[in-house]
Coordinates of C-alpha atoms in Angstrom, one line a residue:
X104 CA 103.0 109.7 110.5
X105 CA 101.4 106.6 109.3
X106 CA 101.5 107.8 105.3
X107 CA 104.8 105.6 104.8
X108 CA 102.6 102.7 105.9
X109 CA 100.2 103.3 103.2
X110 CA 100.4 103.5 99.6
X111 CA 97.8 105.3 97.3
X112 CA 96.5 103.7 94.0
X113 CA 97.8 106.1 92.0
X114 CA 99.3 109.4 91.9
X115 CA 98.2 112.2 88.6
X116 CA 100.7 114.9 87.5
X117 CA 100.6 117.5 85.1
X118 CA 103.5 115.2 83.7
X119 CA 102.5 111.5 84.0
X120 CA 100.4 109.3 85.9
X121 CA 102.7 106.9 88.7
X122 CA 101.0 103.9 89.2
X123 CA 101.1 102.2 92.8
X124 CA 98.8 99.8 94.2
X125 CA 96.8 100.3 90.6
X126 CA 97.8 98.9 87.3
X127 CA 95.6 100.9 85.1
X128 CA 92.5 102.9 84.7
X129 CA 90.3 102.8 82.1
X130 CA 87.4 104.4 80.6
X131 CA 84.9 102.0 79.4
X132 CA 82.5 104.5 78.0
X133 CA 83.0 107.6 75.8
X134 CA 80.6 110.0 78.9
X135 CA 83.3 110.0 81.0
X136 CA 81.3 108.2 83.7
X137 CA 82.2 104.9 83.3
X138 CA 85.7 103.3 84.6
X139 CA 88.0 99.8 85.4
X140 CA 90.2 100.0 87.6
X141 CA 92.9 97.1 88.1
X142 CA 95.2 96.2 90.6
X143 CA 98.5 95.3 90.2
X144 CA 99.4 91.2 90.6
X145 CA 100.6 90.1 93.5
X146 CA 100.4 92.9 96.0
X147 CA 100.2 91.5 99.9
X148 CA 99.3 93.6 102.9
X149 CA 102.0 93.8 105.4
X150 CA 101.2 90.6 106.8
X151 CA 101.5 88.6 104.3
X152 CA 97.4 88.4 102.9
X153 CA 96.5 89.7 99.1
X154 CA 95.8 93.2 98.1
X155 CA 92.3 92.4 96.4
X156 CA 89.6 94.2 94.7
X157 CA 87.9 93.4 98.3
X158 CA 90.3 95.8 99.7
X159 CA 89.2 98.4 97.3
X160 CA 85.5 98.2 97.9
X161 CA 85.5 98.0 101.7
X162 CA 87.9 101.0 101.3
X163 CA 85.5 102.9 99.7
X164 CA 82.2 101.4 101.8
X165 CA 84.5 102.4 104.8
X166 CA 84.1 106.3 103.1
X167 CA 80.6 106.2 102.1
X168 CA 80.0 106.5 105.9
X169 CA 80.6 110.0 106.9
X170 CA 80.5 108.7 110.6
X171 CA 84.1 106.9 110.2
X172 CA 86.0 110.3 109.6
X173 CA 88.3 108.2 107.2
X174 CA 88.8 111.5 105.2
X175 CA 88.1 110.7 101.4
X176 CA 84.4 110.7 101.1
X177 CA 85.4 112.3 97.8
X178 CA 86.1 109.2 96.2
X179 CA 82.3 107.6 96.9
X180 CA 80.6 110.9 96.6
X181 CA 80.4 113.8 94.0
X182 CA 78.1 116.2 95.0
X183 CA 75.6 114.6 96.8
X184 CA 75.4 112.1 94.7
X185 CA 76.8 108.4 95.5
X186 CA 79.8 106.9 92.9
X187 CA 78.5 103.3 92.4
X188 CA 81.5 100.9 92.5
X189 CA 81.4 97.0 91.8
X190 CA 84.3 93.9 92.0
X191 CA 84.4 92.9 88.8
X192 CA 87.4 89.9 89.7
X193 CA 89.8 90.0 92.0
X194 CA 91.8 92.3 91.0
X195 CA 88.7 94.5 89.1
X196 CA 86.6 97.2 90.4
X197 CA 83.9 98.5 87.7
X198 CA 83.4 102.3 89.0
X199 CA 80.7 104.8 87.8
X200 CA 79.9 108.4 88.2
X201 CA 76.5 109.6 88.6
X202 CA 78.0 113.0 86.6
X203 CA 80.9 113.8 84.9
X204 CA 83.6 115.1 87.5
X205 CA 87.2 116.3 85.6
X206 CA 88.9 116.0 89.4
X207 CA 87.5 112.5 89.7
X208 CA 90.4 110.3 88.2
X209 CA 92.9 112.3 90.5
X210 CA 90.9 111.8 93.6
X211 CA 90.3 108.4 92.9
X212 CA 94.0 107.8 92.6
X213 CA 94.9 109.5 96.3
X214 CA 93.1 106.6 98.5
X215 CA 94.9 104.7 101.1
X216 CA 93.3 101.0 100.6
X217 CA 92.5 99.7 104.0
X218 CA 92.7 95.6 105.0
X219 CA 88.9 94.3 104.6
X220 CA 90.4 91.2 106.5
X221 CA 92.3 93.1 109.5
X222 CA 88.7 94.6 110.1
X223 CA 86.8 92.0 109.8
X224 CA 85.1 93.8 106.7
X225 CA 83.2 96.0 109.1
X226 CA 83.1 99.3 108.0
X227 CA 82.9 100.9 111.4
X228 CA 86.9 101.5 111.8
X229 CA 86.4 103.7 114.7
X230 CA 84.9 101.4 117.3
X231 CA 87.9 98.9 115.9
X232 CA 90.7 100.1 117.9
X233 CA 92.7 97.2 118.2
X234 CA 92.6 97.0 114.4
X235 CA 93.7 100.5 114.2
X236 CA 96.4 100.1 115.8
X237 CA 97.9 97.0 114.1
X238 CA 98.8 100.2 111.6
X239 CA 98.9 96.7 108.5
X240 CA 98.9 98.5 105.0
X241 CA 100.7 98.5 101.9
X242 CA 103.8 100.9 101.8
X243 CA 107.5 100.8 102.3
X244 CA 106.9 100.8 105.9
X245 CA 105.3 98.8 108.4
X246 CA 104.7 99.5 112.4
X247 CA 107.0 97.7 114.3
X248 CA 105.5 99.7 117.7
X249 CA 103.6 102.0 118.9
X250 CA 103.5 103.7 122.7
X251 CA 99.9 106.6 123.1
X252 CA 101.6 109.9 123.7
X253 CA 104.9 108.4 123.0
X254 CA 106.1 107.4 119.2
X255 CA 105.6 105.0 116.7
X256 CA 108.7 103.2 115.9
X257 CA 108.3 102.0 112.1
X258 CA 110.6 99.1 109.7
X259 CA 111.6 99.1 106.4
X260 CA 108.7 96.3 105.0
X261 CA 111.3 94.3 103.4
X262 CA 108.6 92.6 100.9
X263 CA 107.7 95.8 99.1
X264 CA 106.8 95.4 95.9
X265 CA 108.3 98.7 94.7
X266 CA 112.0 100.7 95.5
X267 CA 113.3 99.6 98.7
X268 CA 113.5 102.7 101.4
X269 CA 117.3 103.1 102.5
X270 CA 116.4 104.1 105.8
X271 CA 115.5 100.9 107.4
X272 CA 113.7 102.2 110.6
X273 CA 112.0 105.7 111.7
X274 CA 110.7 106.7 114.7
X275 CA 107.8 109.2 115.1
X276 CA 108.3 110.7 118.9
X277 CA 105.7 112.8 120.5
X278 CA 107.0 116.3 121.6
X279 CA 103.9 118.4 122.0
X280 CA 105.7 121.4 123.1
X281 CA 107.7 123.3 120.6
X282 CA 110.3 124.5 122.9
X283 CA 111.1 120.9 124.0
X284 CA 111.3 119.7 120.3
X285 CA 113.9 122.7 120.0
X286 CA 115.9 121.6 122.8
X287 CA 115.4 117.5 121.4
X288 CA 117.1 118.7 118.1
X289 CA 119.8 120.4 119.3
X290 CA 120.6 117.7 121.5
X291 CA 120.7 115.4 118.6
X292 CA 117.8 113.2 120.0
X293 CA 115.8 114.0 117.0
X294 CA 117.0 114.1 113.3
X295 CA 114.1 116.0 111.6
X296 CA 111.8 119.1 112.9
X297 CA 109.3 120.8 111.0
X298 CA 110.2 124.5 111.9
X299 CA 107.5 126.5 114.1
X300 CA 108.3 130.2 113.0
X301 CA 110.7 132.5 111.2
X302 CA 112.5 133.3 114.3
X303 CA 113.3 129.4 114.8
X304 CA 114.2 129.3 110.5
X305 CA 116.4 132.3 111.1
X306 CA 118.7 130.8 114.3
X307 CA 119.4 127.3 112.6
X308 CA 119.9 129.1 109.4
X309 CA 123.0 130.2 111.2
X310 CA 123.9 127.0 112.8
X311 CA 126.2 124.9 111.0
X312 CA 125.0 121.7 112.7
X313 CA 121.8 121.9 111.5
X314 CA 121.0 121.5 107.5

């Protein structure tokens, strides 16, 4: 629910690369090993504080610790080997591979960059609750409030540096049960569901309400 909130650096196709919070990557080295990555000019966080190369390396520190469960450990580790990453400026990271790795680049390009400020630059986000739930990042959505076991209400962040969303607010409610989420959509107090089972596909394939 909080991927609108947070935009990766970049994003590899078969087709193209679509750059995001990343301006280029570069090889600086024919092994394959050796890579500058910048950011894009001008970049805040959603209150208002520059996206840095700070950002990048605490983001990565924050995945060197297996402890934190921030779920990209990939981008700091191939094998059991440690990717060394250095700011070069403030908007430079100077990144290198202890071996050459072809799904490196695309990996690389998939990490949510997390606010060194907003934690204080300590790497241990899971004792930071409060800062966890401020929910700052980078995308075309910010949290405008969040209720445990309830939703997270979200606003269109109206400084986003890319295409504005259209939609200007989205709630996230919490229906554990599916039945109940069933009953919530045909009462028209939710406008999306992620369907449960083939039985469930098959009725609202026959219901002209629903699309």
């Amino acid at each position: 629910a909080s991927a609108p909130c947070f935009d990766p650096l970049f994003i590899v196709t078969k087709d193209e690369t679509r750059w995001y919070l990343a301006e280029s990557l570069e090889a600086t080295a024919d092994d394959r090993c050796h890579y500058q990555m910048k950011l894009k000019d001008g970049l805040t966080w959603h209150d208002g504080e520059a996206i840095t190369a700070d950002d990048v390396i605490f983001s990565m520190d924050v995945n060197a610790d297996p402890d934190n469960g921030a779920g990209y450990a990939n981008t700091v580790f191939i094998g059991e080997e440690k990717v060394s990453y250095e700011k070069v400026d403030d908007l430079t990271v100077k990144i290198t591979l202890p071996e050459v790795s072809a799904s490196y680049v695309t990996i690389l390009g998939t990490l949510p960059l997390l606010p060194a400020h907003v934690f204080d630059n300590d790497t241990d986000i899971k004792a930071n609750s409060e800062a966890n739930l401020k929910g700052i990042g980078s995308g075309p959505y910010k949290v405008k409030e969040f209720k445990d076991g309830e939703y997270l209400e979200l606003e269109r962040f109206d400084d986003y540096y890319g295409q504005k969303p259209s939609i200007d607010k989205v709630i996230y409610k919490v229906i554990p049960d599916s039945s109940a989420q069933e009953v919530a959509l045909q009462k028209g107090e939710i406008n999306f569901m992620e369907v449960a089972s083939q039985t469930s596909a098959d009725k609202y394939e026959g219901d002209e309400a629903i699309t």
